[in-house]
Amino acid sequence: MVKAKAWYRMGYLFEVVLITAGLIVLLQHPFHLTANSWLLYLFGTALMALSVVFPVTLPSMLISLELVFTFYFVMTYDIATALWVNFLGELVGTLLLAHKSRKMAIFTNPALKVICLMAGYLAYSLVEPVLLANNMEYGSKVVKLFIVGIVFFVFNHLIIHVNLFLRQRHFSIRTGLNAVMWESFIYLAVFPLAMLGDLLERHLGAYTLLVIAVPVAAVTSVIRTVSHLQWSNRVNYACIQLSMAKDLSTIYQKTFHIAHDLTDARQVMLLKKLPDGSYQGLDDRDEVLVENVRHELLERAIRERNVISVPKVKGSLELFPDWEARSYILVPLVGKTEVFGVICMGKPHSFGFKQDHQKQLGFLANQVSIILDRNHIYEELERAAIINQLTGLYNYQYFYEQLDCQFQQAKTTGEDLCLIIFDIDYFKKYNDIYGHIVGDEVLRQVAMIAKSVCVQHGVLLARYGGEEFVAIGRMTMTQAYELGEEVRRKIQDHQFVYQEHTVKNITISVGIAHLQEHDALSPSDLLEKADQSLYWGAKEMGRNRVAVYSSEFDQRLFVDALTGLHTIHYLRRKLRSLCENQTHFPMHFLLVDILGMRTINDQYGFEVGNRVLIDVSYLLKNTMRGDDLICRYMDDEFLVVVKGIPECDLGIISKRIHEAFAKHSFHHVGHVAIDLTVVTLGSADEEPVLLERIDTARRSYSGKQIV
């Protein structure tokens, strides 16, 4: 394999030979500036230079209609005049663009034109005697135009592509065919205008050049407009397709292809910005090429939100040494609030990207950034819909969807499926002592610890209720038990600190149920069995332990042993069937919280406290209707479910409850105050998030409170 420097030297040597050959041809055809020809040289050189300075930018080439003047001189004047005017015009135009092109090109481009013209003249010389012998004076001019033009076309493309191959070390057939197509299109305009100039020359002389300059400018403008419209339409069409894409990889891939086609860049890479501020390099298949990329050019592109072109790569401007690129262009993808990354493209020669490339890529970047911004917002909304804001875990609704899906799959395939419930022991006590802000921090830290363990085992973790978390995964009973023990130990050993508060002795209880081993009939049945193991196997056996489901728990699940009321587990099981009856809506959930229960327990003891809870249960039973469902929700909270009552009647029910408590005198305690909060279920669609709403209302009393 030839090394890069060797290739570059070969390209350099090829250009030196080209320049030398061009100068030799010129010196063999000296020109004589006369009083009648100076205006011709002036107009011809100026118009050709202007055509060079204002070309039309295409992905792999620049095109202009300077050939109109080239072939006009071929038809109308002698060979020396044609060669020198073309050489001078190309030289002046390239000098004017010296700051935007390689220095070698100042002499390479004029020499190339001289050699191609000379090749055309030599080809024409073979048929010229035959034409003159038949007195075909004007016909010989037309033949000369076509022969010189065709030979010029062939030699020009041959030499250019050989030179590009030597300098860039690759050849693209698609790029070459695209260049030939555009050049053929240009010739359709060039030949007629050159012939028109030859007809007008006998009447206008040198001023003919000014006349044909008008249609040249018009056609150039049309080509530029068509080219811009073509790319704008392609970008717009691509953006319509991108707007329907939801995943980022599809958007990035399509953007890659458009940017590559627009510039014909040899190297293209997406530098995706990571949270730590570095960039990750991806190819068009979304595969990682480089990691931990950092560079001031990338930060500048993001900061300025503009396409940045680096025409000559030197020293600190080099991004990727392996690319051997001599020019870069950086396209930032920046939304209103999010930085997505930078598309970086490189070419192996200096000044590979033109101003038009910057404009078109800028338009593309703006469109893609809008699409990425919109997709980012959609992703955030979708994420917010399934993520619990406090803990960052999946919410209750998403968990139920995954539970149904995984249950059916495991049932069909016979694979293991375990469900684990974690519950923080005495969490309400910590809330009462330290307040809800510290309680929320405890929830967050417990969630973080549990998640770190579950992620390692490929287990899905969600927040299930107030202080409950639930995990589901393809595990054997032994694996689930080990996972539960690992989470329990880590939480037991963890020091919970928040600001100036240190919360000690945080523990959890864990319940486990297995689909096959415990013969779960449905997703809700599996959940209930895990619930039973949590409360009867772990909570009732002293807490801070892991328990596995046993059939003896079934009869103890739905009735609270102290009050004789239904448990929250019964409500969970009953809720779906309640929601199936439309006459139950609106359904109201009255959360009755006994105030000062901790003080009662401290002053009078737990026996008196338990007696108060029993009396409250009897008081609620006697106050509410016979078909109202009453549950013990937490240690000192009760939940009353009232079905099919208009919201305006809630005031009457609330007043009835408050009056009952105001009239009742509790043994040893006297009167007990309560807080009453209402959460309303308007339709069955709201059922999956009901318990989260009740928990939010319980902690913050931000729901409708009736006093």
PDB file of N, CA and C in Angstrom, residues 107-182:
ATOM      1  N   PHE A 107      -1.778  27.922 -11.119  1.00  0.00           N
ATOM      2  CA  PHE A 107      -1.139  27.617 -12.409  1.00  0.00           C
ATOM      3  C   PHE A 107      -1.683  26.331 -13.033  1.00  0.00           C
ATOM      4  N   THR A 108      -2.181  25.424 -12.189  1.00  0.00           N
ATOM      5  CA  THR A 108      -2.669  24.148 -12.738  1.00  0.00           C
ATOM      6  C   THR A 108      -3.893  24.349 -13.616  1.00  0.00           C
ATOM      7  N   ASN A 109      -4.858  25.140 -13.178  1.00  0.00           N
ATOM      8  CA  ASN A 109      -6.098  25.314 -13.940  1.00  0.00           C
ATOM      9  C   ASN A 109      -5.862  25.970 -15.306  1.00  0.00           C
ATOM     10  N   PRO A 110      -5.078  27.090 -15.405  1.00  0.00           N
ATOM     11  CA  PRO A 110      -4.812  27.660 -16.740  1.00  0.00           C
ATOM     12  C   PRO A 110      -4.060  26.694 -17.657  1.00  0.00           C
ATOM     13  N   ALA A 111      -3.079  25.969 -17.083  1.00  0.00           N
ATOM     14  CA  ALA A 111      -2.314  25.036 -17.911  1.00  0.00           C
ATOM     15  C   ALA A 111      -3.198  23.900 -18.416  1.00  0.00           C
ATOM     16  N   LEU A 112      -4.104  23.429 -17.548  1.00  0.00           N
ATOM     17  CA  LEU A 112      -5.022  22.360 -17.948  1.00  0.00           C
ATOM     18  C   LEU A 112      -5.873  22.798 -19.130  1.00  0.00           C
ATOM     19  N   LYS A 113      -6.345  24.020 -19.092  1.00  0.00           N
ATOM     20  CA  LYS A 113      -7.207  24.490 -20.178  1.00  0.00           C
ATOM     21  C   LYS A 113      -6.432  24.590 -21.490  1.00  0.00           C
ATOM     22  N   VAL A 114      -5.201  25.045 -21.408  1.00  0.00           N
ATOM     23  CA  VAL A 114      -4.369  25.160 -22.612  1.00  0.00           C
ATOM     24  C   VAL A 114      -4.137  23.788 -23.232  1.00  0.00           C
ATOM     25  N   ILE A 115      -3.810  22.813 -22.414  1.00  0.00           N
ATOM     26  CA  ILE A 115      -3.522  21.457 -22.923  1.00  0.00           C
ATOM     27  C   ILE A 115      -4.766  20.844 -23.558  1.00  0.00           C
ATOM     28  N   CYS A 116      -5.938  21.000 -22.918  1.00  0.00           N
ATOM     29  CA  CYS A 116      -7.170  20.426 -23.469  1.00  0.00           C
ATOM     30  C   CYS A 116      -7.535  21.084 -24.803  1.00  0.00           C
ATOM     31  N   LEU A 117      -7.353  22.410 -24.872  1.00  0.00           N
ATOM     32  CA  LEU A 117      -7.624  23.094 -26.142  1.00  0.00           C
ATOM     33  C   LEU A 117      -6.660  22.629 -27.231  1.00  0.00           C
ATOM     34  N   MET A 118      -5.389  22.498 -26.860  1.00  0.00           N
ATOM     35  CA  MET A 118      -4.396  22.082 -27.850  1.00  0.00           C
ATOM     36  C   MET A 118      -4.699  20.682 -28.362  1.00  0.00           C
ATOM     37  N   ALA A 119      -5.171  19.793 -27.458  1.00  0.00           N
ATOM     38  CA  ALA A 119      -5.551  18.450 -27.893  1.00  0.00           C
ATOM     39  C   ALA A 119      -6.702  18.527 -28.882  1.00  0.00           C
ATOM     40  N   GLY A 120      -7.649  19.433 -28.666  1.00  0.00           N
ATOM     41  CA  GLY A 120      -8.768  19.615 -29.586  1.00  0.00           C
ATOM     42  C   GLY A 120      -8.311  20.147 -30.929  1.00  0.00           C
ATOM     43  N   TYR A 121      -7.386  21.110 -30.902  1.00  0.00           N
ATOM     44  CA  TYR A 121      -6.864  21.650 -32.164  1.00  0.00           C
ATOM     45  C   TYR A 121      -6.121  20.581 -32.962  1.00  0.00           C
ATOM     46  N   LEU A 122      -5.357  19.745 -32.284  1.00  0.00           N
ATOM     47  CA  LEU A 122      -4.629  18.687 -32.980  1.00  0.00           C
ATOM     48  C   LEU A 122      -5.592  17.701 -33.628  1.00  0.00           C
ATOM     49  N   ALA A 123      -6.679  17.386 -32.941  1.00  0.00           N
ATOM     50  CA  ALA A 123      -7.674  16.480 -33.517  1.00  0.00           C
ATOM     51  C   ALA A 123      -8.343  17.117 -34.730  1.00  0.00           C
ATOM     52  N   TYR A 124      -8.625  18.415 -34.633  1.00  0.00           N
ATOM     53  CA  TYR A 124      -9.269  19.100 -35.753  1.00  0.00           C
ATOM     54  C   TYR A 124      -8.336  19.196 -36.954  1.00  0.00           C
ATOM     55  N   SER A 125      -7.039  19.317 -36.704  1.00  0.00           N
ATOM     56  CA  SER A 125      -6.077  19.460 -37.813  1.00  0.00           C
ATOM     57  C   SER A 125      -6.082  18.250 -38.734  1.00  0.00           C
ATOM     58  N   LEU A 126      -6.569  17.124 -38.223  1.00  0.00           N
ATOM     59  CA  LEU A 126      -6.607  15.927 -39.053  1.00  0.00           C
ATOM     60  C   LEU A 126      -7.692  15.996 -40.113  1.00  0.00           C
ATOM     61  N   VAL A 127      -8.766  16.752 -39.850  1.00  0.00           N
ATOM     62  CA  VAL A 127      -9.869  16.820 -40.815  1.00  0.00           C
ATOM     63  C   VAL A 127      -9.951  18.185 -41.499  1.00  0.00           C
ATOM     64  N   GLU A 128      -9.163  19.130 -41.041  1.00  0.00           N
ATOM     65  CA  GLU A 128      -9.246  20.486 -41.607  1.00  0.00           C
ATOM     66  C   GLU A 128      -8.929  20.525 -43.104  1.00  0.00           C
ATOM     67  N   PRO A 129      -7.888  19.836 -43.607  1.00  0.00           N
ATOM     68  CA  PRO A 129      -7.599  19.891 -45.054  1.00  0.00           C
ATOM     69  C   PRO A 129      -8.778  19.437 -45.910  1.00  0.00           C
ATOM     70  N   VAL A 130      -9.503  18.437 -45.450  1.00  0.00           N
ATOM     71  CA  VAL A 130     -10.649  17.924 -46.217  1.00  0.00           C
ATOM     72  C   VAL A 130     -11.744  18.984 -46.296  1.00  0.00           C
ATOM     73  N   LEU A 131     -11.968  19.682 -45.216  1.00  0.00           N
ATOM     74  CA  LEU A 131     -13.017  20.702 -45.176  1.00  0.00           C
ATOM     75  C   LEU A 131     -12.668  21.883 -46.069  1.00  0.00           C
ATOM     76  N   LEU A 132     -11.420  22.318 -46.002  1.00  0.00           N
ATOM     77  CA  LEU A 132     -11.001  23.460 -46.820  1.00  0.00           C
ATOM     78  C   LEU A 132     -11.000  23.110 -48.307  1.00  0.00           C
ATOM     79  N   ALA A 133     -10.685  21.867 -48.629  1.00  0.00           N
ATOM     80  CA  ALA A 133     -10.661  21.449 -50.036  1.00  0.00           C
ATOM     81  C   ALA A 133     -12.052  21.497 -50.644  1.00  0.00           C
ATOM     82  N   ASN A 134     -13.086  21.339 -49.806  1.00  0.00           N
ATOM     83  CA  ASN A 134     -14.463  21.368 -50.283  1.00  0.00           C
ATOM     84  C   ASN A 134     -15.129  22.734 -50.093  1.00  0.00           C
ATOM     85  N   ASN A 135     -14.297  23.767 -49.766  1.00  0.00           N
ATOM     86  CA  ASN A 135     -14.794  25.147 -49.607  1.00  0.00           C
ATOM     87  C   ASN A 135     -15.923  25.241 -48.564  1.00  0.00           C
ATOM     88  N   MET A 136     -15.790  24.526 -47.512  1.00  0.00           N
ATOM     89  CA  MET A 136     -16.786  24.581 -46.421  1.00  0.00           C
ATOM     90  C   MET A 136     -16.264  25.518 -45.334  1.00  0.00           C
ATOM     91  N   GLU A 137     -16.322  26.836 -45.655  1.00  0.00           N
ATOM     92  CA  GLU A 137     -15.714  27.797 -44.728  1.00  0.00           C
ATOM     93  C   GLU A 137     -16.466  27.839 -43.398  1.00  0.00           C
ATOM     94  N   TYR A 138     -17.790  28.112 -43.438  1.00  0.00           N
ATOM     95  CA  TYR A 138     -18.518  28.173 -42.166  1.00  0.00           C
ATOM     96  C   TYR A 138     -18.734  26.773 -41.605  1.00  0.00           C
ATOM     97  N   GLY A 139     -18.924  25.825 -42.521  1.00  0.00           N
ATOM     98  CA  GLY A 139     -19.080  24.455 -42.051  1.00  0.00           C
ATOM     99  C   GLY A 139     -17.846  23.981 -41.319  1.00  0.00           C
ATOM    100  N   SER A 140     -16.672  24.424 -41.742  1.00  0.00           N
ATOM    101  CA  SER A 140     -15.443  24.026 -41.066  1.00  0.00           C
ATOM    102  C   SER A 140     -15.392  24.603 -39.658  1.00  0.00           C
ATOM    103  N   LYS A 141     -15.968  25.806 -39.479  1.00  0.00           N
ATOM    104  CA  LYS A 141     -16.000  26.400 -38.129  1.00  0.00           C
ATOM    105  C   LYS A 141     -16.874  25.578 -37.181  1.00  0.00           C
ATOM    106  N   VAL A 142     -18.023  25.157 -37.692  1.00  0.00           N
ATOM    107  CA  VAL A 142     -18.926  24.356 -36.861  1.00  0.00           C
ATOM    108  C   VAL A 142     -18.280  23.018 -36.519  1.00  0.00           C
ATOM    109  N   VAL A 143     -17.639  22.404 -37.531  1.00  0.00           N
ATOM    110  CA  VAL A 143     -16.959  21.128 -37.281  1.00  0.00           C
ATOM    111  C   VAL A 143     -15.832  21.324 -36.276  1.00  0.00           C
ATOM    112  N   LYS A 144     -15.089  22.435 -36.454  1.00  0.00           N
ATOM    113  CA  LYS A 144     -14.001  22.711 -35.511  1.00  0.00           C
ATOM    114  C   LYS A 144     -14.539  22.865 -34.086  1.00  0.00           C
ATOM    115  N   LEU A 145     -15.678  23.558 -33.958  1.00  0.00           N
ATOM    116  CA  LEU A 145     -16.283  23.750 -32.634  1.00  0.00           C
ATOM    117  C   LEU A 145     -16.603  22.405 -31.987  1.00  0.00           C
ATOM    118  N   PHE A 146     -17.230  21.519 -32.743  1.00  0.00           N
ATOM    119  CA  PHE A 146     -17.636  20.242 -32.165  1.00  0.00           C
ATOM    120  C   PHE A 146     -16.446  19.332 -31.887  1.00  0.00           C
ATOM    121  N   ILE A 147     -15.468  19.297 -32.820  1.00  0.00           N
ATOM    122  CA  ILE A 147     -14.309  18.428 -32.596  1.00  0.00           C
ATOM    123  C   ILE A 147     -13.493  18.925 -31.410  1.00  0.00           C
ATOM    124  N   VAL A 148     -13.185  20.230 -31.394  1.00  0.00           N
ATOM    125  CA  VAL A 148     -12.402  20.785 -30.280  1.00  0.00           C
ATOM    126  C   VAL A 148     -13.180  20.641 -28.974  1.00  0.00           C
ATOM    127  N   GLY A 149     -14.499  20.898 -29.042  1.00  0.00           N
ATOM    128  CA  GLY A 149     -15.317  20.804 -27.831  1.00  0.00           C
ATOM    129  C   GLY A 149     -15.356  19.399 -27.254  1.00  0.00           C
ATOM    130  N   ILE A 150     -15.547  18.395 -28.124  1.00  0.00           N
ATOM    131  CA  ILE A 150     -15.630  17.012 -27.649  1.00  0.00           C
ATOM    132  C   ILE A 150     -14.287  16.544 -27.092  1.00  0.00           C
ATOM    133  N   VAL A 151     -13.199  16.846 -27.836  1.00  0.00           N
ATOM    134  CA  VAL A 151     -11.869  16.450 -27.346  1.00  0.00           C
ATOM    135  C   VAL A 151     -11.551  17.174 -26.038  1.00  0.00           C
ATOM    136  N   PHE A 152     -11.905  18.458 -25.975  1.00  0.00           N
ATOM    137  CA  PHE A 152     -11.709  19.225 -24.730  1.00  0.00           C
ATOM    138  C   PHE A 152     -12.447  18.543 -23.574  1.00  0.00           C
ATOM    139  N   PHE A 153     -13.686  18.147 -23.833  1.00  0.00           N
ATOM    140  CA  PHE A 153     -14.519  17.484 -22.812  1.00  0.00           C
ATOM    141  C   PHE A 153     -13.834  16.218 -22.293  1.00  0.00           C
ATOM    142  N   VAL A 154     -13.367  15.389 -23.212  1.00  0.00           N
ATOM    143  CA  VAL A 154     -12.756  14.112 -22.826  1.00  0.00           C
ATOM    144  C   VAL A 154     -11.458  14.329 -22.060  1.00  0.00           C
ATOM    145  N   PHE A 155     -10.562  15.158 -22.611  1.00  0.00           N
ATOM    146  CA  PHE A 155      -9.266  15.382 -21.969  1.00  0.00           C
ATOM    147  C   PHE A 155      -9.425  16.078 -20.617  1.00  0.00           C
ATOM    148  N   ASN A 156     -10.345  17.027 -20.548  1.00  0.00           N
ATOM    149  CA  ASN A 156     -10.545  17.779 -19.303  1.00  0.00           C
ATOM    150  C   ASN A 156     -10.955  16.828 -18.162  1.00  0.00           C
ATOM    151  N   HIS A 157     -11.930  15.963 -18.439  1.00  0.00           N
ATOM    152  CA  HIS A 157     -12.388  15.049 -17.390  1.00  0.00           C
ATOM    153  C   HIS A 157     -11.348  13.982 -17.080  1.00  0.00           C
ATOM    154  N   LEU A 158     -10.654  13.527 -18.078  1.00  0.00           N
ATOM    155  CA  LEU A 158      -9.629  12.517 -17.857  1.00  0.00           C
ATOM    156  C   LEU A 158      -8.516  13.048 -16.949  1.00  0.00           C
ATOM    157  N   ILE A 159      -8.003  14.233 -17.275  1.00  0.00           N
ATOM    158  CA  ILE A 159      -6.897  14.805 -16.493  1.00  0.00           C
ATOM    159  C   ILE A 159      -7.356  15.178 -15.085  1.00  0.00           C
ATOM    160  N   ILE A 160      -8.566  15.762 -14.980  1.00  0.00           N
ATOM    161  CA  ILE A 160      -9.076  16.163 -13.661  1.00  0.00           C
ATOM    162  C   ILE A 160      -9.227  14.950 -12.746  1.00  0.00           C
ATOM    163  N   HIS A 161      -9.796  13.857 -13.271  1.00  0.00           N
ATOM    164  CA  HIS A 161     -10.043  12.700 -12.417  1.00  0.00           C
ATOM    165  C   HIS A 161      -8.757  11.952 -12.080  1.00  0.00           C
ATOM    166  N   VAL A 162      -7.777  11.969 -12.991  1.00  0.00           N
ATOM    167  CA  VAL A 162      -6.474  11.400 -12.644  1.00  0.00           C
ATOM    168  C   VAL A 162      -5.843  12.212 -11.520  1.00  0.00           C
ATOM    169  N   ASN A 163      -5.927  13.550 -11.644  1.00  0.00           N
ATOM    170  CA  ASN A 163      -5.360  14.422 -10.614  1.00  0.00           C
ATOM    171  C   ASN A 163      -6.068  14.227  -9.263  1.00  0.00           C
ATOM    172  N   LEU A 164      -7.411  14.126  -9.307  1.00  0.00           N
ATOM    173  CA  LEU A 164      -8.163  13.909  -8.066  1.00  0.00           C
ATOM    174  C   LEU A 164      -7.814  12.561  -7.440  1.00  0.00           C
ATOM    175  N   PHE A 165      -7.635  11.558  -8.292  1.00  0.00           N
ATOM    176  CA  PHE A 165      -7.292  10.232  -7.776  1.00  0.00           C
ATOM    177  C   PHE A 165      -5.934  10.253  -7.076  1.00  0.00           C
ATOM    178  N   LEU A 166      -4.983  10.983  -7.655  1.00  0.00           N
ATOM    179  CA  LEU A 166      -3.659  11.049  -7.046  1.00  0.00           C
ATOM    180  C   LEU A 166      -3.676  11.845  -5.743  1.00  0.00           C
ATOM    181  N   ARG A 167      -4.486  12.895  -5.710  1.00  0.00           N
ATOM    182  CA  ARG A 167      -4.513  13.740  -4.503  1.00  0.00           C
ATOM    183  C   ARG A 167      -5.426  13.180  -3.419  1.00  0.00           C
ATOM    184  N   GLN A 168      -6.516  12.504  -3.813  1.00  0.00           N
ATOM    185  CA  GLN A 168      -7.485  12.019  -2.823  1.00  0.00           C
ATOM    186  C   GLN A 168      -7.402  10.520  -2.582  1.00  0.00           C
ATOM    187  N   ARG A 169      -6.687   9.792  -3.422  1.00  0.00           N
ATOM    188  CA  ARG A 169      -6.477   8.356  -3.260  1.00  0.00           C
ATOM    189  C   ARG A 169      -7.766   7.554  -3.335  1.00  0.00           C
ATOM    190  N   HIS A 170      -8.744   8.050  -4.030  1.00  0.00           N
ATOM    191  CA  HIS A 170      -9.929   7.236  -4.293  1.00  0.00           C
ATOM    192  C   HIS A 170     -10.650   7.809  -5.500  1.00  0.00           C
ATOM    193  N   PHE A 171     -11.443   6.958  -6.141  1.00  0.00           N
ATOM    194  CA  PHE A 171     -12.200   7.398  -7.307  1.00  0.00           C
ATOM    195  C   PHE A 171     -13.626   6.905  -7.164  1.00  0.00           C
ATOM    196  N   SER A 172     -14.568   7.826  -7.292  1.00  0.00           N
ATOM    197  CA  SER A 172     -15.981   7.478  -7.171  1.00  0.00           C
ATOM    198  C   SER A 172     -16.617   7.513  -8.561  1.00  0.00           C
ATOM    199  N   ILE A 173     -17.082   6.365  -9.008  1.00  0.00           N
ATOM    200  CA  ILE A 173     -17.741   6.303 -10.324  1.00  0.00           C
ATOM    201  C   ILE A 173     -18.990   7.177 -10.329  1.00  0.00           C
ATOM    202  N   ARG A 174     -19.731   7.150  -9.210  1.00  0.00           N
ATOM    203  CA  ARG A 174     -20.954   7.959  -9.133  1.00  0.00           C
ATOM    204  C   ARG A 174     -20.641   9.451  -9.264  1.00  0.00           C
ATOM    205  N   THR A 175     -19.575   9.879  -8.590  1.00  0.00           N
ATOM    206  CA  THR A 175     -19.178  11.285  -8.671  1.00  0.00           C
ATOM    207  C   THR A 175     -18.745  11.648 -10.083  1.00  0.00           C
ATOM    208  N   GLY A 176     -17.976  10.744 -10.717  1.00  0.00           N
ATOM    209  CA  GLY A 176     -17.525  11.012 -12.079  1.00  0.00           C
ATOM    210  C   GLY A 176     -18.679  11.109 -13.060  1.00  0.00           C
ATOM    211  N   LEU A 177     -19.635  10.202 -12.956  1.00  0.00           N
ATOM    212  CA  LEU A 177     -20.797  10.230 -13.846  1.00  0.00           C
ATOM    213  C   LEU A 177     -21.637  11.476 -13.617  1.00  0.00           C
ATOM    214  N   ASN A 178     -21.742  11.889 -12.355  1.00  0.00           N
ATOM    215  CA  ASN A 178     -22.493  13.100 -12.045  1.00  0.00           C
ATOM    216  C   ASN A 178     -21.841  14.323 -12.684  1.00  0.00           C
ATOM    217  N   ALA A 179     -20.493  14.378 -12.642  1.00  0.00           N
ATOM    218  CA  ALA A 179     -19.765  15.495 -13.259  1.00  0.00           C
ATOM    219  C   ALA A 179     -19.951  15.495 -14.778  1.00  0.00           C
ATOM    220  N   VAL A 180     -19.898  14.305 -15.377  1.00  0.00           N
ATOM    221  CA  VAL A 180     -20.098  14.196 -16.842  1.00  0.00           C
ATOM    222  C   VAL A 180     -21.507  14.635 -17.220  1.00  0.00           C
ATOM    223  N   MET A 181     -22.481  14.265 -16.411  1.00  0.00           N
ATOM    224  CA  MET A 181     -23.869  14.640 -16.703  1.00  0.00           C
ATOM    225  C   MET A 181     -24.034  16.158 -16.704  1.00  0.00           C
ATOM    226  N   TRP A 182     -23.511  16.810 -15.668  1.00  0.00           N
ATOM    227  CA  TRP A 182     -23.649  18.267 -15.601  1.00  0.00           C
ATOM    228  C   TRP A 182     -22.876  18.958 -16.723  1.00  0.00           C
TER     229      TRP A 182
END
